[in-house]
mmCIF file of C-alpha atoms in Angstrom:
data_model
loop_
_atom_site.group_PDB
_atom_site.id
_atom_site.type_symbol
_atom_site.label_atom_id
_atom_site.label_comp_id
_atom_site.label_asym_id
_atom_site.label_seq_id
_atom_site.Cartn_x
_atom_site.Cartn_y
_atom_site.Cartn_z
ATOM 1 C CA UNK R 298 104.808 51.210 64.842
ATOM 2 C CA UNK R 299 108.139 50.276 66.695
ATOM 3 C CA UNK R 300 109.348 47.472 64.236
ATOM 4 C CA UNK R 301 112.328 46.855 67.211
ATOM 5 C CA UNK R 302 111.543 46.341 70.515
ATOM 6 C CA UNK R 303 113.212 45.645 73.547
ATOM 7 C CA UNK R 304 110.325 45.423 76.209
ATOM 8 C CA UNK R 305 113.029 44.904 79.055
ATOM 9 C CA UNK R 306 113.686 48.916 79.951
ATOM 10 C CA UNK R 307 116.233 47.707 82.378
ATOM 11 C CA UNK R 308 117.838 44.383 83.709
ATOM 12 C CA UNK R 309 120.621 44.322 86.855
ATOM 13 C CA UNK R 310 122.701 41.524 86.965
ATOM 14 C CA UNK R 311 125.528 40.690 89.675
ATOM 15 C CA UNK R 312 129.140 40.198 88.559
ATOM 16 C CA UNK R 313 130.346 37.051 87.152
ATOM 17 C CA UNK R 314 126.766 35.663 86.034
ATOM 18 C CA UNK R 315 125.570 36.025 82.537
ATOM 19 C CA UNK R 316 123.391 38.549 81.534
ATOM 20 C CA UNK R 317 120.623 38.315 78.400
ATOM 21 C CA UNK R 318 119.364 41.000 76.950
ATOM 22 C CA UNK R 319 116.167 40.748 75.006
ATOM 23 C CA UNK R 320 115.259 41.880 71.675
ATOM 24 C CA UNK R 321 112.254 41.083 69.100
ATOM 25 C CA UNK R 322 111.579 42.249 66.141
ATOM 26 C CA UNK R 323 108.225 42.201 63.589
ATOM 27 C CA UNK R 324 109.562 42.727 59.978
ATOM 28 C CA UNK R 325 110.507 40.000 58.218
ATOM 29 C CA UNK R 326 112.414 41.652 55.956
ATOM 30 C CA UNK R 327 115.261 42.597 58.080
ATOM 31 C CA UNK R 328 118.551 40.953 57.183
ATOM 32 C CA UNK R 329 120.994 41.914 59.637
ATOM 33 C CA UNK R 330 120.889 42.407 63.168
ATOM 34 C CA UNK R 331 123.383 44.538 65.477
ATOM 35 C CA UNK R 332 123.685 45.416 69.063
ATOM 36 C CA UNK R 333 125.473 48.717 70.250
ATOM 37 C CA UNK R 334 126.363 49.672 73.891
ATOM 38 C CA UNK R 335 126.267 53.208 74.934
ATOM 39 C CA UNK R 336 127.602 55.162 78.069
ATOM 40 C CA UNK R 337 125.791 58.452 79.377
ATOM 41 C CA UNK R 338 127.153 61.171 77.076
ATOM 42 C CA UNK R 339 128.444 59.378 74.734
ATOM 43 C CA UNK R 340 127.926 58.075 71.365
ATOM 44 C CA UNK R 341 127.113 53.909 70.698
ATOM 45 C CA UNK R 342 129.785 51.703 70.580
ATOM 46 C CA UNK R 343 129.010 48.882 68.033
ATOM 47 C CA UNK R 344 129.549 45.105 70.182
ATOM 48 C CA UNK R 345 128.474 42.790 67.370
ATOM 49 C CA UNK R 346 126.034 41.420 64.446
ATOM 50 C CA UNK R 347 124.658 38.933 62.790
ATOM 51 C CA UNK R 348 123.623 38.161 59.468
ATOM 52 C CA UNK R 349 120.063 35.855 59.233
ATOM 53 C CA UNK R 350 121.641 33.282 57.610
ATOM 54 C CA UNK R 351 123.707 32.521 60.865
ATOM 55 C CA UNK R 352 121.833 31.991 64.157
ATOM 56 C CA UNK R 353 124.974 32.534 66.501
ATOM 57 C CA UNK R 354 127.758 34.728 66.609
ATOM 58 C CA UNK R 355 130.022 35.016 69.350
ATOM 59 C CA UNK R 356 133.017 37.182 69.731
ATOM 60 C CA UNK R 357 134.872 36.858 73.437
ATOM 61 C CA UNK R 358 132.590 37.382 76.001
ATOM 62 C CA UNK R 359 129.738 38.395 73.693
ATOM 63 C CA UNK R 360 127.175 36.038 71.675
ATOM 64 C CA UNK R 361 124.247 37.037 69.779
ATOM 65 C CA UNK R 362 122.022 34.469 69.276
ATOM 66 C CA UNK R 363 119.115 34.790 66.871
ATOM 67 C CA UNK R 364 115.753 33.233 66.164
ATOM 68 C CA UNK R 365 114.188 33.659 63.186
ATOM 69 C CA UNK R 366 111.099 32.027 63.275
ATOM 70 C CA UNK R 367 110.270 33.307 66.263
ATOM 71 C CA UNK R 368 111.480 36.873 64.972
ATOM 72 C CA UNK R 369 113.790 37.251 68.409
ATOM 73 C CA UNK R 370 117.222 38.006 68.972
ATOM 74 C CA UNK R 371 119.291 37.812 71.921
ATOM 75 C CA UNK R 372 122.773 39.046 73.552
ATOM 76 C CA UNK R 373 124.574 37.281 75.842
ATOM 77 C CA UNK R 374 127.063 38.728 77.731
ATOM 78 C CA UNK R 375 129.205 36.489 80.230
ATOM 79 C CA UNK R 376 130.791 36.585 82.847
ATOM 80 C CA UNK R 377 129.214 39.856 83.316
ATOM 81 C CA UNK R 378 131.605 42.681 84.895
ATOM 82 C CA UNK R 379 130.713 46.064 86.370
ATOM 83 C CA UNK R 380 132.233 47.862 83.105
ATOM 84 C CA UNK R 381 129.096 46.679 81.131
ATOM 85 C CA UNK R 382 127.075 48.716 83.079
ATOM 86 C CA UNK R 383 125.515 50.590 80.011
ATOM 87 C CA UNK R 384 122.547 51.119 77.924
ATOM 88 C CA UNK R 385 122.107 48.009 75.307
ATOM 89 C CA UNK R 386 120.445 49.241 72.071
ATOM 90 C CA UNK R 387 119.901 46.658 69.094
ATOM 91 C CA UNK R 388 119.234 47.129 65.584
ATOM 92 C CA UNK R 389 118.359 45.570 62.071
ATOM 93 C CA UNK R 390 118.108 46.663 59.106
ATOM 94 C CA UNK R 391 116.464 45.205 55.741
ATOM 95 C CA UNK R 392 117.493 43.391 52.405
ATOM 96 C CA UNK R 393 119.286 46.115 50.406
ATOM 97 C CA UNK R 394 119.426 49.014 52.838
ATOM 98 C CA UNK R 395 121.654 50.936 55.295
ATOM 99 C CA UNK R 396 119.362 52.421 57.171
ATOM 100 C CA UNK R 397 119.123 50.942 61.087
ATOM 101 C CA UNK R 398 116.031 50.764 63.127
ATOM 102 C CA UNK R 399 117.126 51.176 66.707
ATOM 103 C CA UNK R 400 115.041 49.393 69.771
ATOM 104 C CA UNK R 401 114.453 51.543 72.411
ATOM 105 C CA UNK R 402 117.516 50.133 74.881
ATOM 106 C CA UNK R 403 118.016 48.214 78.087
ATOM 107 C CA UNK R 404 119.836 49.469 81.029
ATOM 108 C CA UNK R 405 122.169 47.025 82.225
ATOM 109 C CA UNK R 406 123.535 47.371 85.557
ATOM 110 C CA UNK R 407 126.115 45.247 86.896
ATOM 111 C CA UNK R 408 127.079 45.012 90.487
ATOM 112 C CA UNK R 409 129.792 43.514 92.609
ATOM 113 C CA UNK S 289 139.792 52.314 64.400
ATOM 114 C CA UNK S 290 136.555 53.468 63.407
ATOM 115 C CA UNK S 291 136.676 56.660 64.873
ATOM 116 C CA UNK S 292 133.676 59.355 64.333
ATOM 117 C CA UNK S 293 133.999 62.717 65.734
ATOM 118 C CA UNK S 294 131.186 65.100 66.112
ATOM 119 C CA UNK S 295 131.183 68.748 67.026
ATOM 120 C CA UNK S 296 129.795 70.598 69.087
ATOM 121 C CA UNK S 297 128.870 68.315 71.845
ATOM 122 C CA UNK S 298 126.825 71.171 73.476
ATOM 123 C CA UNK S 299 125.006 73.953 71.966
ATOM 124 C CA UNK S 300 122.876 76.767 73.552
ATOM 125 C CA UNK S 301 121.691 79.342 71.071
ATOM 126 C CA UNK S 302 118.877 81.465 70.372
ATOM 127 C CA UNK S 303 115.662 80.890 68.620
ATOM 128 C CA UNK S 304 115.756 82.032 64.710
ATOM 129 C CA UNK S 305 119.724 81.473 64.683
ATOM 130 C CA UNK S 306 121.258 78.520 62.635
ATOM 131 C CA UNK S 307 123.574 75.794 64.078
ATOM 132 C CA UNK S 308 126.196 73.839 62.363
ATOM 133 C CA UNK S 309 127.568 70.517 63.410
ATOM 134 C CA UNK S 310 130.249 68.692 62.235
ATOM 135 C CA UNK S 311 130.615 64.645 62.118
ATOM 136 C CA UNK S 312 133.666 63.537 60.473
ATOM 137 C CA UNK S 313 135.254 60.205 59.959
ATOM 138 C CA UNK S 314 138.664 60.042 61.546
ATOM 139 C CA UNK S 315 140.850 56.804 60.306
ATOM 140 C CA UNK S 316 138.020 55.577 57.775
ATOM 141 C CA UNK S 317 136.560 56.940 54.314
ATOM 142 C CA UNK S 318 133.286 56.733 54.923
ATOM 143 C CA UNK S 319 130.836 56.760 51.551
ATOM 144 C CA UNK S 320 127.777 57.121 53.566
ATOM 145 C CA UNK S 321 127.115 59.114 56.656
ATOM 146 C CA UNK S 322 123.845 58.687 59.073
ATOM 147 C CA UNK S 323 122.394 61.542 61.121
ATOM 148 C CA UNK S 324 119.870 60.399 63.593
ATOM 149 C CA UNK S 325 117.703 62.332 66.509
ATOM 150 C CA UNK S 326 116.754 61.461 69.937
ATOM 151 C CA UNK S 327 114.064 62.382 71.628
ATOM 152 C CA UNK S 328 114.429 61.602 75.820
ATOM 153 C CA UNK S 329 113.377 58.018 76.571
ATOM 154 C CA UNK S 330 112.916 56.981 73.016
ATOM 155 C CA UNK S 331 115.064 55.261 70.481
ATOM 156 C CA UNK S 332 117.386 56.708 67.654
ATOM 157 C CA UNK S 333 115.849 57.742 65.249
ATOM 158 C CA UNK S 334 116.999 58.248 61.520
ATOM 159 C CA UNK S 335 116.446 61.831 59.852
ATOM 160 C CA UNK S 336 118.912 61.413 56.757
ATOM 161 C CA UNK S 337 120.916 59.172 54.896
ATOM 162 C CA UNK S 338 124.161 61.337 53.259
ATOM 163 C CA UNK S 339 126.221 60.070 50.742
ATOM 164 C CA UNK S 340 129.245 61.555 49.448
ATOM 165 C CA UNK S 341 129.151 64.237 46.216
ATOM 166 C CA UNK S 342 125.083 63.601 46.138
ATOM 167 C CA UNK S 343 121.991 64.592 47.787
ATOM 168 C CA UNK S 344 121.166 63.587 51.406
ATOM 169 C CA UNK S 345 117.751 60.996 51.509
ATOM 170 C CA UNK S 346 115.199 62.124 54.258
ATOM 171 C CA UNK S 347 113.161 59.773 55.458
ATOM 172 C CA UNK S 348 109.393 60.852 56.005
ATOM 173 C CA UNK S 349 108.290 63.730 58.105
ATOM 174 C CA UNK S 350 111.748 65.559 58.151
ATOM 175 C CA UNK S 351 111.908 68.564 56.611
ATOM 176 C CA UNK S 352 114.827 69.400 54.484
ATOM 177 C CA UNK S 353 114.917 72.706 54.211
ATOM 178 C CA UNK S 354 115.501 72.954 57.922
ATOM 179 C CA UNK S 355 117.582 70.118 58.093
ATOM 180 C CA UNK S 356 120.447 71.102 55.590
ATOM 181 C CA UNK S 357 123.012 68.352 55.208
ATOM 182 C CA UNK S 358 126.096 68.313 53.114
ATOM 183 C CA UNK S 359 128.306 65.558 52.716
ATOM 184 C CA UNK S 360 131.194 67.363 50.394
ATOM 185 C CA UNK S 361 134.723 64.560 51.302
ATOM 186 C CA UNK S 362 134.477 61.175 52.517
ATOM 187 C CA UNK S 363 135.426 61.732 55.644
ATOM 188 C CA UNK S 364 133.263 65.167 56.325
ATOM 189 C CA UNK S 365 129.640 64.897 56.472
ATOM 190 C CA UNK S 366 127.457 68.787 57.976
ATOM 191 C CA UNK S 367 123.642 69.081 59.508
ATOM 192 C CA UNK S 368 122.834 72.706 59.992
ATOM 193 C CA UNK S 369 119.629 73.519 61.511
ATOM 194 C CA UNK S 370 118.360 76.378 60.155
ATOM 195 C CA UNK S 371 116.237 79.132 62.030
ATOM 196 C CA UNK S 372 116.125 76.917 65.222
ATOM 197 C CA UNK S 373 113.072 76.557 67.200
ATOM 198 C CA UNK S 374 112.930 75.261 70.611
ATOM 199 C CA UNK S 375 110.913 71.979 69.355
ATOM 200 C CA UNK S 376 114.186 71.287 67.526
ATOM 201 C CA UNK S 377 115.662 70.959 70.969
ATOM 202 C CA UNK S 378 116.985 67.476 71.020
ATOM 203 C CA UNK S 379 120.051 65.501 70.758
ATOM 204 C CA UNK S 380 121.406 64.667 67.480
ATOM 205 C CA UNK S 381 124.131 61.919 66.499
ATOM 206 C CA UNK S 382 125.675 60.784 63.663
ATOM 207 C CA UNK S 383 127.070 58.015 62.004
ATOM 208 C CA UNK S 384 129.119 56.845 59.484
ATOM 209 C CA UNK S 385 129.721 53.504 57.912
ATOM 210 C CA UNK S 386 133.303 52.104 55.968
ATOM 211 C CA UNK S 387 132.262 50.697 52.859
ATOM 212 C CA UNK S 388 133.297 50.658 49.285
ATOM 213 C CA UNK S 389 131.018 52.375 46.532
ATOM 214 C CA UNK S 390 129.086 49.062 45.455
ATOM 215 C CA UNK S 391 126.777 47.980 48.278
ATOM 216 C CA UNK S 392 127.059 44.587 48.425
ATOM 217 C CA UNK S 393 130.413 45.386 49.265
ATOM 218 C CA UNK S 394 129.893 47.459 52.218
ATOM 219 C CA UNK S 395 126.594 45.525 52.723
ATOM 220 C CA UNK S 396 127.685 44.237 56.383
ATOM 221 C CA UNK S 397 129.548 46.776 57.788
ATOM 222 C CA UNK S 398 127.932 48.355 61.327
ATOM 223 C CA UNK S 399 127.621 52.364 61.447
ATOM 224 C CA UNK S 400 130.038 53.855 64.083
ATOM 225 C CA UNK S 401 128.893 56.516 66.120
ATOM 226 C CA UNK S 402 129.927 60.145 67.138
ATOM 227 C CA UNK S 403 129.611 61.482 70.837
ATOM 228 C CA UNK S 404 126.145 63.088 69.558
ATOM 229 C CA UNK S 405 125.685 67.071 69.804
ATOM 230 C CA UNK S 406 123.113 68.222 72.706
ATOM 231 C CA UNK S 407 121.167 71.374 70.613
ATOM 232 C CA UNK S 408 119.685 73.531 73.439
ATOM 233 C CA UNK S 409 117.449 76.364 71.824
ATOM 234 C CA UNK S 410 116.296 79.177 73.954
#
């Protein structure tokens, strides 16, 4: 049962525009919300996260919106630029836990 | 800051032999360390939970007596496969998060990541 999903496998965007990436989630017991970029051999980088009691976080070019009601979450990345070309995994975790449940990633491309 | 090193990033051994790797926090103390697996196509996937001086948590289905994990400083966490089999062939990353020894005061700080370790078993 995939508790985090991000049913966009992939999403190309051209430079400058903003790009959304897409992520819902079923338990409602999850409490805290990240998203983490990762490059081909490498480990992810942690971008940014929410708590649920905000519904917006932004932090320069990045903003993570979330919806609880509707169980949804959302990065926004803008202007987009070809160095965010990456794989965009996000994660939540419940009340009183550590442990992360990891969507299964977008691949953003960015192009000139 | 918030550096995480893991080593090996490659291994290629044979089946029955045991492999080490290393995933050590670099400008951080971490209390709690995070070994995950990935399977190609497919999300990260948590084996263990370690915590410093005590016992590593499995979560359900992995087996811990192939899975050995030792978390002995705060900045030094181990996952040894033992007697590898070629199913174990998978890519395996680690984590570790900055917190202090109560949770709610580490409660909201992310896990950083290591490079991951590709385990190739002939």
């Amino acid at each position: 049962d995939q508790q985090v999903k991000q049913n966009s496998p992939s999403l190309s965007v051209q430079e400058g525009r903003i790009s959304i990436l897409n992520c819902d989630y079923t338990n409602s017991m999850f409490d805290y919300f990240l998203w983490y970029k990762k490059y081909p051999a490498e480990g992810p980088t942690f971008l940014i996260s929410i708590s649920s009691i905000k519904d917006k976080n932004e932090d320069g070019r990045f903003t993570v919106f979330l919806n609880k009601s509707a169980k949804h979450l959302s990065l926004h990345i803008v202007p987009s630029q070809p160095g965010d070309s990456a794989v965009y995994f996000c994660a939540a975790s419940e009340v009183n836990t550590d442990k992360l449940i990891f969507g299964t990633g977008t691949r953003l491309q960015v192009f000139p | 800051g918030a550096v995480v090193s893991q080593h090996p990033s490659r291994v290629i051994c044979k089946s029955g032999t045991s492999v080490k790797i290393e995933c050590r926090s670099l400008d951080f103390q971490a209390t709690t360390m995070f070994w995950y697996r990935q399977f190609p196509k497919k999300s990260l996937m948590l084996m263990a939970t370690s915590n410093e001086g005590s016992k590593a948590t499995y979560e359900q289905g992995v087996e811990k007596d192939k899975f050995l994990i030792n978390h002995a400083s705060l900045t030094l966490s181990t996952l040894t496969v033992t007697s590898a089999h070629p199913e174990d062939s998978s890519f395996y990353i680690c984590s570790a998060k900055y917190g202090g020894r109560t949770y709610s005061s580490g409660r909201n700080q992310p896990q950083h990541f290591g490079d991951g370790t590709r385990l190739s078993i002939l």
